Structures are given as C-alpha cells and as structure tokens.
JSON list of C-alpha atoms and ligand atoms in Angstrom, two decimals:
[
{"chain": "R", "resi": 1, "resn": "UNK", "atom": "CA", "xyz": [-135.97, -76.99, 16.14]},
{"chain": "R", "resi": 2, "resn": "UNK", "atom": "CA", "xyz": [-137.92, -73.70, 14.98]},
{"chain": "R", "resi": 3, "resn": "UNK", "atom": "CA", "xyz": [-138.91, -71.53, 18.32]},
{"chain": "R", "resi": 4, "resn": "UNK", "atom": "CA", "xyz": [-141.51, -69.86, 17.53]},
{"chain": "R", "resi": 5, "resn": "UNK", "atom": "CA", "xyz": [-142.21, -67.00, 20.62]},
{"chain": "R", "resi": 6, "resn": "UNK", "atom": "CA", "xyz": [-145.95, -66.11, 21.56]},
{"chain": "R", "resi": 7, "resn": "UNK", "atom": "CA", "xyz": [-146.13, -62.63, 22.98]},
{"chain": "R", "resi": 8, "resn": "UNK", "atom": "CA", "xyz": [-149.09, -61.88, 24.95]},
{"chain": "R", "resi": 9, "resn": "UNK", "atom": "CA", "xyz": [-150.66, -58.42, 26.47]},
{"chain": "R", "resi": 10, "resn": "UNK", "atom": "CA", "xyz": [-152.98, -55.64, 26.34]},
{"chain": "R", "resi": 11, "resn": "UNK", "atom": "CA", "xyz": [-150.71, -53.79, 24.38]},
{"chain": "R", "resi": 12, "resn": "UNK", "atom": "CA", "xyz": [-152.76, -50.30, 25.61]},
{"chain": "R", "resi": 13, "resn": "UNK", "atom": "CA", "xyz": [-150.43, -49.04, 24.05]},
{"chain": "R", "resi": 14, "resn": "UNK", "atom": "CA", "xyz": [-147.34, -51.08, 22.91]},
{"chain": "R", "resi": 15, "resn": "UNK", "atom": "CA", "xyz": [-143.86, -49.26, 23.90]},
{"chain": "R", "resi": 16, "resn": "UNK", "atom": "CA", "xyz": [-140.10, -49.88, 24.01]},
{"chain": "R", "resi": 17, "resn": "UNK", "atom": "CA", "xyz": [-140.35, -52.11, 27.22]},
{"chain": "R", "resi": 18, "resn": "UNK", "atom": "CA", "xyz": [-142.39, -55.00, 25.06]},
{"chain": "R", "resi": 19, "resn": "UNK", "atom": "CA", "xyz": [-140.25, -54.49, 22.23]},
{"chain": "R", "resi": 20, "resn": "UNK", "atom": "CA", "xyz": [-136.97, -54.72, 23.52]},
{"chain": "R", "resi": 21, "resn": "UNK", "atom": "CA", "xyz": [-138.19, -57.72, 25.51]},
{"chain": "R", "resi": 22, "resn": "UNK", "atom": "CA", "xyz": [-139.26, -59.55, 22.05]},
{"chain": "R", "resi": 23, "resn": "UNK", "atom": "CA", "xyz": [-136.12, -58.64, 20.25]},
{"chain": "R", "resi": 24, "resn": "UNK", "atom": "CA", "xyz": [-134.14, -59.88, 23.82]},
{"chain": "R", "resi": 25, "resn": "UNK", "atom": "CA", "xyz": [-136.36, -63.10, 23.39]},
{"chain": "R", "resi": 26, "resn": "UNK", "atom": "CA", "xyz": [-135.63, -63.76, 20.03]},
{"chain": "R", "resi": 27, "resn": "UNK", "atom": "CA", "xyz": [-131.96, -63.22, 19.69]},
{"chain": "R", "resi": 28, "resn": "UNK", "atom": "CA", "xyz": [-131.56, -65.77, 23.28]},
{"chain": "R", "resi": 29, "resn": "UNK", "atom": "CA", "xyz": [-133.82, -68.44, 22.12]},
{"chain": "R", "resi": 30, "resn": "UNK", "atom": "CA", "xyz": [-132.69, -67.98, 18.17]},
{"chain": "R", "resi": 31, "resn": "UNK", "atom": "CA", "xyz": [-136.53, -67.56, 17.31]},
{"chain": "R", "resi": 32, "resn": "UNK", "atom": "CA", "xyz": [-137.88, -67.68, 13.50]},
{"chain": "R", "resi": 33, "resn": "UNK", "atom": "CA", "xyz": [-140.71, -65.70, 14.97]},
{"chain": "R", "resi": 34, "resn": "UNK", "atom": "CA", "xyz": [-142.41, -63.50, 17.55]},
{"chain": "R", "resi": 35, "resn": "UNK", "atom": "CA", "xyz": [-146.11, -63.36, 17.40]},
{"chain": "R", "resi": 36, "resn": "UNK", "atom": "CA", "xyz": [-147.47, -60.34, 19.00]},
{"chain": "R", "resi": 37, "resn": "UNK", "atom": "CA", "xyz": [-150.81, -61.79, 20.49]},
{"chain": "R", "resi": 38, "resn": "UNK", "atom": "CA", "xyz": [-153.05, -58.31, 21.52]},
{"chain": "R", "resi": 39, "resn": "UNK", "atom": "CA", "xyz": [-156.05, -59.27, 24.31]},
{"chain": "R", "resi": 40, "resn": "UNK", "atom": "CA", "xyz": [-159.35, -59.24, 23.44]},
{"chain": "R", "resi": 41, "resn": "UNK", "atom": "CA", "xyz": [-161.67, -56.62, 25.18]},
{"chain": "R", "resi": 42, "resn": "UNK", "atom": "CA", "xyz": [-163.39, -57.82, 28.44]},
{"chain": "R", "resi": 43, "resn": "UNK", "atom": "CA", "xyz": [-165.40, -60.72, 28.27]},
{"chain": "R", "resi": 44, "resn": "UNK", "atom": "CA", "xyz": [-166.83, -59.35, 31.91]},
{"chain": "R", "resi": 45, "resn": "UNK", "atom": "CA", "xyz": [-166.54, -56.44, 33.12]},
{"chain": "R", "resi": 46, "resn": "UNK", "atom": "CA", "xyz": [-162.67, -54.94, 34.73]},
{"chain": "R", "resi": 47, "resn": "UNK", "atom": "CA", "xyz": [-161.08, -52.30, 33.68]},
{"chain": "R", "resi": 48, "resn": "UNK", "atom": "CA", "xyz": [-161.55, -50.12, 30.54]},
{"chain": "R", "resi": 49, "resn": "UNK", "atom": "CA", "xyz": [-159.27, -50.64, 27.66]},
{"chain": "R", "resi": 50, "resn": "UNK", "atom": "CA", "xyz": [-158.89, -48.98, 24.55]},
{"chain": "R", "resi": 51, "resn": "UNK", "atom": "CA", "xyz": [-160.96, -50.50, 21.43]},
{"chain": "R", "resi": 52, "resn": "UNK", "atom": "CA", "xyz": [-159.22, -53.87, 20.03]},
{"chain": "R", "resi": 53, "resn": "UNK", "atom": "CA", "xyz": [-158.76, -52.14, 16.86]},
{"chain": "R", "resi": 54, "resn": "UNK", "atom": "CA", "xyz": [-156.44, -49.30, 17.51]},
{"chain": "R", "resi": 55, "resn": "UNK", "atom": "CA", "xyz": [-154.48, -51.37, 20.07]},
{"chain": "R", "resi": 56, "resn": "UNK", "atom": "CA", "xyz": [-153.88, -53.99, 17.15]},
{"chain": "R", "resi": 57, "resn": "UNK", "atom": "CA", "xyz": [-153.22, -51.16, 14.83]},
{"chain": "R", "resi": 58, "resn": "UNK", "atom": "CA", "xyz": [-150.77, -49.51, 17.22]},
{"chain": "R", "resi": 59, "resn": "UNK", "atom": "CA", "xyz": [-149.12, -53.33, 17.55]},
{"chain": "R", "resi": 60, "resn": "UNK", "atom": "CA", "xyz": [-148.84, -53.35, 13.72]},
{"chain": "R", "resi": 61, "resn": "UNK", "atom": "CA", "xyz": [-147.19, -49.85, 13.30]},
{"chain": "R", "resi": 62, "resn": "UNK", "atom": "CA", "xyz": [-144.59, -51.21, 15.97]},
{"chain": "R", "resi": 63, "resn": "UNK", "atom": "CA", "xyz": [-143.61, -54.43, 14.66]},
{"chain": "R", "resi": 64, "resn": "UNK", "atom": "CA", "xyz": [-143.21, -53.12, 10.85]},
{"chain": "R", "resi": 65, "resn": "UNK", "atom": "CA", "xyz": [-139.58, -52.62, 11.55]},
{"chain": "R", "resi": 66, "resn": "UNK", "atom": "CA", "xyz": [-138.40, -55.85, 12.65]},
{"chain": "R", "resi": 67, "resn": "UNK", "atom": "CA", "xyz": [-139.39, -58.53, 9.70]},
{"chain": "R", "resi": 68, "resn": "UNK", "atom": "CA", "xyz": [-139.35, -61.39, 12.18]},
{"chain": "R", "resi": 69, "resn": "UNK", "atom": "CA", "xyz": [-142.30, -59.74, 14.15]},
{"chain": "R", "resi": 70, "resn": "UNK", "atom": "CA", "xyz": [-145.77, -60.21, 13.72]},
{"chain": "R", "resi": 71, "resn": "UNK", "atom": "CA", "xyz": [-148.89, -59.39, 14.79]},
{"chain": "R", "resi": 72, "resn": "UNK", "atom": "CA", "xyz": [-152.13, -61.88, 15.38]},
{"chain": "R", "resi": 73, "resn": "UNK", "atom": "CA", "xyz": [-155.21, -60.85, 15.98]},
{"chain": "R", "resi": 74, "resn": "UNK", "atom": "CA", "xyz": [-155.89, -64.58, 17.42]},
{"chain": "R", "resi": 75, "resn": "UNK", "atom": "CA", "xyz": [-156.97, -63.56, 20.92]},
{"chain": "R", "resi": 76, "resn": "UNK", "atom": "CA", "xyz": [-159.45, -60.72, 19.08]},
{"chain": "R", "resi": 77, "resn": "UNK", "atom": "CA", "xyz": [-161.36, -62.59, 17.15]},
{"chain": "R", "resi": 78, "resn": "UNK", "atom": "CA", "xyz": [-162.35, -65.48, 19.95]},
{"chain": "R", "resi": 79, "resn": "UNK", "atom": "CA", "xyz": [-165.28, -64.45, 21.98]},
{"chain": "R", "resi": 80, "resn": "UNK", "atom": "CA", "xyz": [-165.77, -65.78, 25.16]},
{"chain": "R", "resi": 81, "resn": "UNK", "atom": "CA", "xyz": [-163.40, -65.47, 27.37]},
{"chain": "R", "resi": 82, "resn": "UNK", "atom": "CA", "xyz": [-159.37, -66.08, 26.01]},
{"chain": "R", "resi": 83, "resn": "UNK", "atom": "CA", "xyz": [-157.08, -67.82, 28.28]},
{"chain": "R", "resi": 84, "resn": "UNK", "atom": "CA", "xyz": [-153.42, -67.88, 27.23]},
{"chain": "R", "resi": 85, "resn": "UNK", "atom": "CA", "xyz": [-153.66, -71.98, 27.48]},
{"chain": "R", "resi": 86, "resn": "UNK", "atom": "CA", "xyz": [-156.60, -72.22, 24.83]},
{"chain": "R", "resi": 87, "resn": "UNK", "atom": "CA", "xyz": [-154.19, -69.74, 22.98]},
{"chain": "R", "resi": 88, "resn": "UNK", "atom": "CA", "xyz": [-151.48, -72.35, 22.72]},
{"chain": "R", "resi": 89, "resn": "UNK", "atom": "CA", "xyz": [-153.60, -74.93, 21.56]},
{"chain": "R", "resi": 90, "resn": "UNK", "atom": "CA", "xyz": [-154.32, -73.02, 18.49]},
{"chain": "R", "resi": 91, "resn": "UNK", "atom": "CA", "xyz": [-150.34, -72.33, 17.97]},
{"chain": "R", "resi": 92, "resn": "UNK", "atom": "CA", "xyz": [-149.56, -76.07, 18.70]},
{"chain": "R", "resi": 93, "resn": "UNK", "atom": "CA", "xyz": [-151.66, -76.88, 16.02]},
{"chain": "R", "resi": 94, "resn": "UNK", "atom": "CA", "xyz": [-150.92, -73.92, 13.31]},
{"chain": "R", "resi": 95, "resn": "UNK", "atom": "CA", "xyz": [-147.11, -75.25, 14.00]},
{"chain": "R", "resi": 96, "resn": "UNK", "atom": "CA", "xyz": [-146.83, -78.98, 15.05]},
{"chain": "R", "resi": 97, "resn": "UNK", "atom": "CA", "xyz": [-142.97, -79.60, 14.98]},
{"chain": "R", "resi": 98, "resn": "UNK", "atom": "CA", "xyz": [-142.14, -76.09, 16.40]},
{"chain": "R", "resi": 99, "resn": "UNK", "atom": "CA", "xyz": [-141.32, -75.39, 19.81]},
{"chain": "R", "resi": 100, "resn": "UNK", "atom": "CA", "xyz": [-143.15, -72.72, 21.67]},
{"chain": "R", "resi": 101, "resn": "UNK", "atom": "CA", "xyz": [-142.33, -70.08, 24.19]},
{"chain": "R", "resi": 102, "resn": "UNK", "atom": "CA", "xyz": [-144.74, -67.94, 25.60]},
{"chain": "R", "resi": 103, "resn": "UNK", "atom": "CA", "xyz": [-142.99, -64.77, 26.35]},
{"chain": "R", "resi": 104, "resn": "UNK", "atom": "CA", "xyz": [-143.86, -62.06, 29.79]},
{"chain": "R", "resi": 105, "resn": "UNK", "atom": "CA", "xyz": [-141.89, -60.43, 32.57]},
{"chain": "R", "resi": 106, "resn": "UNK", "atom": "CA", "xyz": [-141.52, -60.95, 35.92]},
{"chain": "R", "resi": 107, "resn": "UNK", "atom": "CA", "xyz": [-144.56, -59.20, 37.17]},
{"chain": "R", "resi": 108, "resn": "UNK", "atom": "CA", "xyz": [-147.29, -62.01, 34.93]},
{"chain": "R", "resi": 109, "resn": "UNK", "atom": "CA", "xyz": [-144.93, -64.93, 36.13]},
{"chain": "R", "resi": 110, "resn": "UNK", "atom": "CA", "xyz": [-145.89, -64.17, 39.60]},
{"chain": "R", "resi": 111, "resn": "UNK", "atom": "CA", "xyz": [-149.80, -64.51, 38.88]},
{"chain": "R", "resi": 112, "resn": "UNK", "atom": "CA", "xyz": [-149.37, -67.47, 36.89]},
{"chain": "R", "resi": 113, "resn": "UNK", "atom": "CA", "xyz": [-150.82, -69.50, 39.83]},
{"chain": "R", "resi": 114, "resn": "UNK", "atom": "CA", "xyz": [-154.61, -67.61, 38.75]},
{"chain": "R", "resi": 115, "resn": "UNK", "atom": "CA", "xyz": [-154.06, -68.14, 35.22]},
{"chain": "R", "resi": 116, "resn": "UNK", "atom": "CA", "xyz": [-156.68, -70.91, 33.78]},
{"chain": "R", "resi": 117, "resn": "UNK", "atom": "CA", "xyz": [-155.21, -74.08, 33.71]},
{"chain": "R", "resi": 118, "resn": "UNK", "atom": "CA", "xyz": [-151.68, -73.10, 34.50]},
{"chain": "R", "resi": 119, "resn": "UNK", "atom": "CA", "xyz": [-149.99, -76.54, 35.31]},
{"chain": "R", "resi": 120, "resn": "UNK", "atom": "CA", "xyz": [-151.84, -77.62, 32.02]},
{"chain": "R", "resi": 121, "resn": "UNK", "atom": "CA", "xyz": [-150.11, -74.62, 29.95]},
{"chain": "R", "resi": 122, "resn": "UNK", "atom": "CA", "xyz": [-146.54, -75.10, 31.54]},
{"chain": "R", "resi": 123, "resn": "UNK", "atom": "CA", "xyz": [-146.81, -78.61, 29.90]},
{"chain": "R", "resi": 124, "resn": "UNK", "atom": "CA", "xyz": [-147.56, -76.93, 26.26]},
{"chain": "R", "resi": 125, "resn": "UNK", "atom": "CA", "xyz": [-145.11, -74.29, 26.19]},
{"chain": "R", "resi": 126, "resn": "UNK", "atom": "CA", "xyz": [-142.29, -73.01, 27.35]},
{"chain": "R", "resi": 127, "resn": "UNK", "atom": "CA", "xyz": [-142.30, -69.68, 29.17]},
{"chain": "R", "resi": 128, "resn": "UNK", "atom": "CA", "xyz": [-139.39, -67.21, 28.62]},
{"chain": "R", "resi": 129, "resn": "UNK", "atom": "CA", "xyz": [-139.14, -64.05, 31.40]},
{"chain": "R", "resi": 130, "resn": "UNK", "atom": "CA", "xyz": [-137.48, -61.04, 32.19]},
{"chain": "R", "resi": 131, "resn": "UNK", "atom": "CA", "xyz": [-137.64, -59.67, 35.50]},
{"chain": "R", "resi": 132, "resn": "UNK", "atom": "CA", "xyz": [-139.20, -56.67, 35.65]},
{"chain": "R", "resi": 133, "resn": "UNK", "atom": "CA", "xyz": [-138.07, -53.34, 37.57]},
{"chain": "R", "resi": 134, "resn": "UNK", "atom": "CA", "xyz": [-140.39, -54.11, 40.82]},
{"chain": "R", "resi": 135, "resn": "UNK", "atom": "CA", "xyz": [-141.30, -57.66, 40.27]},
{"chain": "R", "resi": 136, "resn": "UNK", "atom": "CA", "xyz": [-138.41, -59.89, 41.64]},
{"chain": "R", "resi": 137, "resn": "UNK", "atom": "CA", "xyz": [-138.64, -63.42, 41.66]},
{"chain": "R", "resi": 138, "resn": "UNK", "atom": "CA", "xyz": [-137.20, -63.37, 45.27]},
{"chain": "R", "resi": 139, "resn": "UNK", "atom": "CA", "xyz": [-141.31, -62.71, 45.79]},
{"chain": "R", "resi": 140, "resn": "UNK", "atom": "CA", "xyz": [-142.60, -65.86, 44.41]},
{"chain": "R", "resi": 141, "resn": "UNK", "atom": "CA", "xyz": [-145.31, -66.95, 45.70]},
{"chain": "R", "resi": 142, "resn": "UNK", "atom": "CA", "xyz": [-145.33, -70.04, 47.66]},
{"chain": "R", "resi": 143, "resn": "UNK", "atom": "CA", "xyz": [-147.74, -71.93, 45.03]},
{"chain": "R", "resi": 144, "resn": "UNK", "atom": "CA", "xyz": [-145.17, -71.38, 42.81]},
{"chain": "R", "resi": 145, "resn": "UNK", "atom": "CA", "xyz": [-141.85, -71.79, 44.36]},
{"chain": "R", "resi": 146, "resn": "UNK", "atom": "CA", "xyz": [-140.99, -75.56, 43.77]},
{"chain": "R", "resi": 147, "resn": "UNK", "atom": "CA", "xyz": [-142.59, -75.62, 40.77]},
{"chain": "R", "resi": 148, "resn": "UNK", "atom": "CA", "xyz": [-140.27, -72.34, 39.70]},
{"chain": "R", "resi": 149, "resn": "UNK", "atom": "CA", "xyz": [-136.54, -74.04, 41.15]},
{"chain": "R", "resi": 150, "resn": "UNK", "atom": "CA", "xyz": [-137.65, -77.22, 38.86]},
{"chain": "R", "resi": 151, "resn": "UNK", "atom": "CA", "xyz": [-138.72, -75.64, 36.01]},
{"chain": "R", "resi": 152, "resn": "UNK", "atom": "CA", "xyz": [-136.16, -73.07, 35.53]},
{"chain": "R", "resi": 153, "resn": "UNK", "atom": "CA", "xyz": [-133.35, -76.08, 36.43]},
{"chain": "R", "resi": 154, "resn": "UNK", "atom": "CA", "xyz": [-135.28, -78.52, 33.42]},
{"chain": "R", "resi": 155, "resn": "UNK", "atom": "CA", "xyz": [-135.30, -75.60, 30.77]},
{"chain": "R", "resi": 156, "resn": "UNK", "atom": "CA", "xyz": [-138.96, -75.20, 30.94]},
{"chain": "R", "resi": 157, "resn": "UNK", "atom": "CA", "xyz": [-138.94, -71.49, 32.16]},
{"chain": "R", "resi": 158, "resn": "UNK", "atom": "CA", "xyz": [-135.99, -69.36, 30.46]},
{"chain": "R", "resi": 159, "resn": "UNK", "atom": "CA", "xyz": [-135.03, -66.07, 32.41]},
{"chain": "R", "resi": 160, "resn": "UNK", "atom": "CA", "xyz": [-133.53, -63.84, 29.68]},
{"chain": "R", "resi": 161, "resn": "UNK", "atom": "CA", "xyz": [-130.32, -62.23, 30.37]},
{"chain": "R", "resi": 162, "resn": "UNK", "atom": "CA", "xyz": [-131.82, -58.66, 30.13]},
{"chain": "R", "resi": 163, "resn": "UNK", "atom": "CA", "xyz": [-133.38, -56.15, 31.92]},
{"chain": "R", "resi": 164, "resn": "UNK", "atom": "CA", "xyz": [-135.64, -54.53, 29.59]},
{"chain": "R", "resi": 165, "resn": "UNK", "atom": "CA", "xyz": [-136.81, -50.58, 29.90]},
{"chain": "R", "resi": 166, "resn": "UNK", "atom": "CA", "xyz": [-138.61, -49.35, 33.16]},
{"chain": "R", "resi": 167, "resn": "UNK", "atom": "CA", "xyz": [-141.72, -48.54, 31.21]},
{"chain": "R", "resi": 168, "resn": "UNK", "atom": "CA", "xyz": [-145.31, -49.83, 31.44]},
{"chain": "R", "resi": 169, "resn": "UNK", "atom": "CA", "xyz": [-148.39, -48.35, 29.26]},
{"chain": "R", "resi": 170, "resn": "UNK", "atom": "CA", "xyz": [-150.65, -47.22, 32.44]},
{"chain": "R", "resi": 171, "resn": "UNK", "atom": "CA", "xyz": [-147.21, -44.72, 33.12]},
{"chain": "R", "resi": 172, "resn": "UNK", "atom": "CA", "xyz": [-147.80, -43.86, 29.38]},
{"chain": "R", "resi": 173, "resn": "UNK", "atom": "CA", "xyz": [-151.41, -43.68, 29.30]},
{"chain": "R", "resi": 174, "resn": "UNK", "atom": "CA", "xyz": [-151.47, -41.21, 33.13]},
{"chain": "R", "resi": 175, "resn": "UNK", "atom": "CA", "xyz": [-148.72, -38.92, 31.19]},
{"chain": "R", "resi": 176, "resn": "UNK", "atom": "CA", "xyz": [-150.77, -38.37, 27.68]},
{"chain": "R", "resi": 177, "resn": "UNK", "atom": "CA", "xyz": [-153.93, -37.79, 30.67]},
{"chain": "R", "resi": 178, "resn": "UNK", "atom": "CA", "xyz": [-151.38, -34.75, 31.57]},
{"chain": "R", "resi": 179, "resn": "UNK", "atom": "CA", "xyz": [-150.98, -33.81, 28.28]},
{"chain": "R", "resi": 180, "resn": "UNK", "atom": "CA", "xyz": [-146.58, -34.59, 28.70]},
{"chain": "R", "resi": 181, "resn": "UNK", "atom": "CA", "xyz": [-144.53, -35.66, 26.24]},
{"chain": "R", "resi": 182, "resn": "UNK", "atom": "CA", "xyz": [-144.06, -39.38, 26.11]},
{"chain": "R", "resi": 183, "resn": "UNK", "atom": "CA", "xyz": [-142.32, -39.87, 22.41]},
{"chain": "R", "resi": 184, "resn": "UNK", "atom": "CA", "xyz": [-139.18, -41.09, 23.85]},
{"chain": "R", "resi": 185, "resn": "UNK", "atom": "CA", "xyz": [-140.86, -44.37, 25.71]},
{"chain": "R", "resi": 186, "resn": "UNK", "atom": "CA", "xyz": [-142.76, -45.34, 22.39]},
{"chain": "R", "resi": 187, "resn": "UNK", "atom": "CA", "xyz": [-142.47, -46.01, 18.50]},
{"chain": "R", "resi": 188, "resn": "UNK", "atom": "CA", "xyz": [-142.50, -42.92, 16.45]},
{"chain": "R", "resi": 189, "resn": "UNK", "atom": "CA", "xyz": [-145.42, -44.70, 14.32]},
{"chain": "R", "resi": 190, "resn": "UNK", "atom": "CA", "xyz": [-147.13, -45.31, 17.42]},
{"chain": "R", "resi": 191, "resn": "UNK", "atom": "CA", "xyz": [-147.13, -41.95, 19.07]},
{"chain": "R", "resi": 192, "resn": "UNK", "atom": "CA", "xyz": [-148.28, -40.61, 15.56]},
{"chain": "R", "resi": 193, "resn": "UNK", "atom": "CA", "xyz": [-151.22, -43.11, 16.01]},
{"chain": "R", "resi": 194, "resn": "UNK", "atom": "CA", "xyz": [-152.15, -41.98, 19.24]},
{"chain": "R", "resi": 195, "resn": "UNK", "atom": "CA", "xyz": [-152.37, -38.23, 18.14]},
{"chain": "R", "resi": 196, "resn": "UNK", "atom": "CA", "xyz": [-153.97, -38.97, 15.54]},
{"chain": "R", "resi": 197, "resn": "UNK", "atom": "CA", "xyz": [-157.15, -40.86, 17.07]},
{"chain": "R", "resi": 198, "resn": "UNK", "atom": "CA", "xyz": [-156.56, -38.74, 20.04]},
{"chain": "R", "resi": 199, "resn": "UNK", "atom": "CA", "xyz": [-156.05, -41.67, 22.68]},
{"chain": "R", "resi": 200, "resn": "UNK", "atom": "CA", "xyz": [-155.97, -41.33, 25.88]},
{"chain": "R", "resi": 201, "resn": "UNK", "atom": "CA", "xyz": [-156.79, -37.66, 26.33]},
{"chain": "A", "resi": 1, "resn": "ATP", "atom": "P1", "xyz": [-150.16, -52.00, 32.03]},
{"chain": "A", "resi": 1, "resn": "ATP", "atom": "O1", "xyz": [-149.30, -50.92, 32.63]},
{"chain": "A", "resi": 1, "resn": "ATP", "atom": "O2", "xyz": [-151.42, -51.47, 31.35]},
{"chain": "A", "resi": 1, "resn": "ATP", "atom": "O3", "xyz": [-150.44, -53.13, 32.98]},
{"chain": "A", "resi": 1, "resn": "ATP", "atom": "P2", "xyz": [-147.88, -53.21, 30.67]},
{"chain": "A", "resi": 1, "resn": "ATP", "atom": "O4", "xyz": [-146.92, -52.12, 30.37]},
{"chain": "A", "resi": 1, "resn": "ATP", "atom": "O5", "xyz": [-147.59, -54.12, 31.82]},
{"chain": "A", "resi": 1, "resn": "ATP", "atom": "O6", "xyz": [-149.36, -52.62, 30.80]},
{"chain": "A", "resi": 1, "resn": "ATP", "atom": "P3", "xyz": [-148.90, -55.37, 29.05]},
{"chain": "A", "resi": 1, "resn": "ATP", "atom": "O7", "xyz": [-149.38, -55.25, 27.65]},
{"chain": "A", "resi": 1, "resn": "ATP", "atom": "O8", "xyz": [-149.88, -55.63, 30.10]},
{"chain": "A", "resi": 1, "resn": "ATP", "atom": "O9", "xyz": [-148.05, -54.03, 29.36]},
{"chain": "A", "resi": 1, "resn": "ATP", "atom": "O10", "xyz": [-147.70, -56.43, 29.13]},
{"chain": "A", "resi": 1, "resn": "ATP", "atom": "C1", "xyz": [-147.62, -57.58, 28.32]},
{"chain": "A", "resi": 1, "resn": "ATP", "atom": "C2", "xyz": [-146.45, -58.39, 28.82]},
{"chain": "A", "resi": 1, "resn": "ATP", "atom": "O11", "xyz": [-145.23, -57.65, 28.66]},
{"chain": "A", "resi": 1, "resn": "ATP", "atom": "C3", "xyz": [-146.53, -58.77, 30.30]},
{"chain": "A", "resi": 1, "resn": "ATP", "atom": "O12", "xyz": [-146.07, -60.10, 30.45]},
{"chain": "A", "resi": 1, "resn": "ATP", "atom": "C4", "xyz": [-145.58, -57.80, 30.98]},
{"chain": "A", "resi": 1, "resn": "ATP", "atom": "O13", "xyz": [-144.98, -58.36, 32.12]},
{"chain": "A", "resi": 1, "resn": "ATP", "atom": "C5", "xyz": [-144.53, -57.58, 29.89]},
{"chain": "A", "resi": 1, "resn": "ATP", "atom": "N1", "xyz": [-143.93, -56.24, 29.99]},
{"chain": "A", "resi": 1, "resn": "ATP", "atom": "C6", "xyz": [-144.50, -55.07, 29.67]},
{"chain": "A", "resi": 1, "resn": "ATP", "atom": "N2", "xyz": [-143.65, -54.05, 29.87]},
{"chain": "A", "resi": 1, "resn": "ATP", "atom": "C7", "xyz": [-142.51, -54.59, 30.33]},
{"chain": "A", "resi": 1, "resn": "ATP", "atom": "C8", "xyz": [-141.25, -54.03, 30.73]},
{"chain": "A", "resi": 1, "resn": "ATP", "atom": "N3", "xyz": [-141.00, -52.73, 30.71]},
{"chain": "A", "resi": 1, "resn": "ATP", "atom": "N4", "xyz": [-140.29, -54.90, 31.17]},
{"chain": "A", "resi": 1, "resn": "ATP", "atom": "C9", "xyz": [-140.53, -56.24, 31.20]},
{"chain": "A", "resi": 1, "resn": "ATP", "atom": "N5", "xyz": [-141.70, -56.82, 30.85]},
{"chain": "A", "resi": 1, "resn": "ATP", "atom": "C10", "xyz": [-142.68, -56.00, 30.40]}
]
C-alpha cells in the first residue's frame, strides 16, 4: 500500500517542530510522500496571518531538502471556507489506491470534536499524532474519549513514537516582535526569508 501523509497548518512560519514531526511520520508509517498542505487566509474574520504567499514560500524553502516532501498549495487556491475533510476528498481522488494519513499533534487532536464533519473525515483518512509538550491525551475531551480508545486500538489513529521539538510559530513570531535571535528553531532558508521580507517585525 503507498501512504501518502497530508500535513496540514498555518505554517506562520514553518520550523523544526513540523519538520521533525513529518520526517517522524514518514519513516513510522514508511510514507512515499508528505504533502505539506499551508491554510488559506481567513474566510471570516480571526486572527491575522501572514499573506498565503510568503507562508507557502517559506513551506517551499523548508521542504527542498528532503525529496520526499512537498508542498501544495491545495488549501490556497479554494475560496470559501477549507475544511480538512473537503481536503481529503480532493487527495482520495488525486490518489485512489493510496492510503491516507492526515498528520497533527496532540494539541489539533483534542479539537477535532469542532472540526467540520469530523466523524465523516475519521472514515477517509487515517490520522497520525504526536503528543505535543502541553497537550496530553490524558485531557481528552469526553466527546472524544471512546471514540479515541477504539480508534487508536483499530489502527485508525497512529500515535508516533516521538516527541517532536517544544517549538510553536506564535513563540517564533513574539521573539522576531523582540527583535531575538530565533535561527536555531527554524530552517536556515527560512530565517533568510523572513529577513528578507521583513516578517514579523
Ligand atoms: P501557532 O503557534 O501559530 O498556533 P503551530 O506552531 O502550532 O502554530 P501550526 O502550523 O498551527 O503550527 O501547526 C500545524 C500542525 O503541526 C498542528 O497539527 C500542530 O499540532 C502541529 N505542530 C506544530 N508544531 C508542533 C510541535 N512542536 N510538536 C508537535 N506538533 C506540532
């Protein structure tokens, strides 16, 4: 079977944590390929993110050194609002006989309950975590918690053996607000990128 991993996320900006959990993905589930799946901007209004086009740029620069890494700019181009399960649709049909997983830590599994048509989308892919520093899933919440025992137990939900970085991008973008030094929690490429087009200064 070819496993084929969907990675998800606003990617504002991409750093170590995401990439170590796509290359821990990929090397437990024996993927062909990990899509790297950047969100659209706001179809309402939340909060701010940076323009679509430097966060897919900064996604590119990142995944150049791994050749089983990609980028799509799927969830860009849609208007309307994106929800991960329309998402799969499109991969199910771009790739009929593979199998899917849809990769995120701890901290999305434990909102998956709010996600649009989430019994739906457990059906269509697989999901593949990593706890996150913070997120245990000793705090799942109760609309999850039987489905969570069964799903793990049937191989629908893989928990990778790996506890990826303690970074997230709002720690990265509050330190470049300070004007610190945050080359050692991102891609050389990337941090280049962000000087650059003088992000999130
Ligand atoms: P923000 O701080 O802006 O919320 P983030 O660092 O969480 O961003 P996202 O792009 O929102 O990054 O994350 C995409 C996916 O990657 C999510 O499923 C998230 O749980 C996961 N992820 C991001 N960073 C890590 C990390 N350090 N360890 C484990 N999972 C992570």
């Amino acid at each position: 079977m070819n496993n084929i991993i969907l990675f998800g996320g606003t990617f504002d900006p991409i750093h170590h944590g995401h990439l170590h959990l796509a290359r821990a993905a990929a090397e437990q589930l024996n993927a062909t390929q990990t899509l790297f799946l950047p969100a659209g901007e706001p179809y309402h209004k939340t909060t701010p993110r940076t323009p679509a086009e430097h966060r897919l740029a900064m996604a590119t620069l990142a995944v150049e050194p791994h050749p089983d890494f990609a980028v799509s700019d799927c969830d860009i181009i849609r208007s309307g609002a994106t929800y991960t399960y329309d998402t799969v649709q499109i991969f199910k049909q771009l790739y009929p006989s593979a199998q899917l997983y849809w990769l995120l830590g701890s901290d999305s599994l434990l909102q998956l309950h709010t996600w649009h048509k989430w019994r739906d989308l457990v059906r269509h892919t697989r999901l593949a975590v990593a706890v996150r520093a913070g997120s245990s899933l000793a705090h799942t919440p109760r609309e999850l918690q039987s489905w969570l025992g069964t799903a793990v137990q049937n191989g629908e939900v893989v928990l990778l053996n790996t506890t990826p970085p303690d970074i997230s991008s709002t720690q990265i973008r509050h330190t470049l607000a300070t004007g610190s030094d945050v080359s050692a929690w991102l891609p050389e490429a990337v941090s280049a990128y962000i000087r650059q087009h003088r992000l999130y200064i």
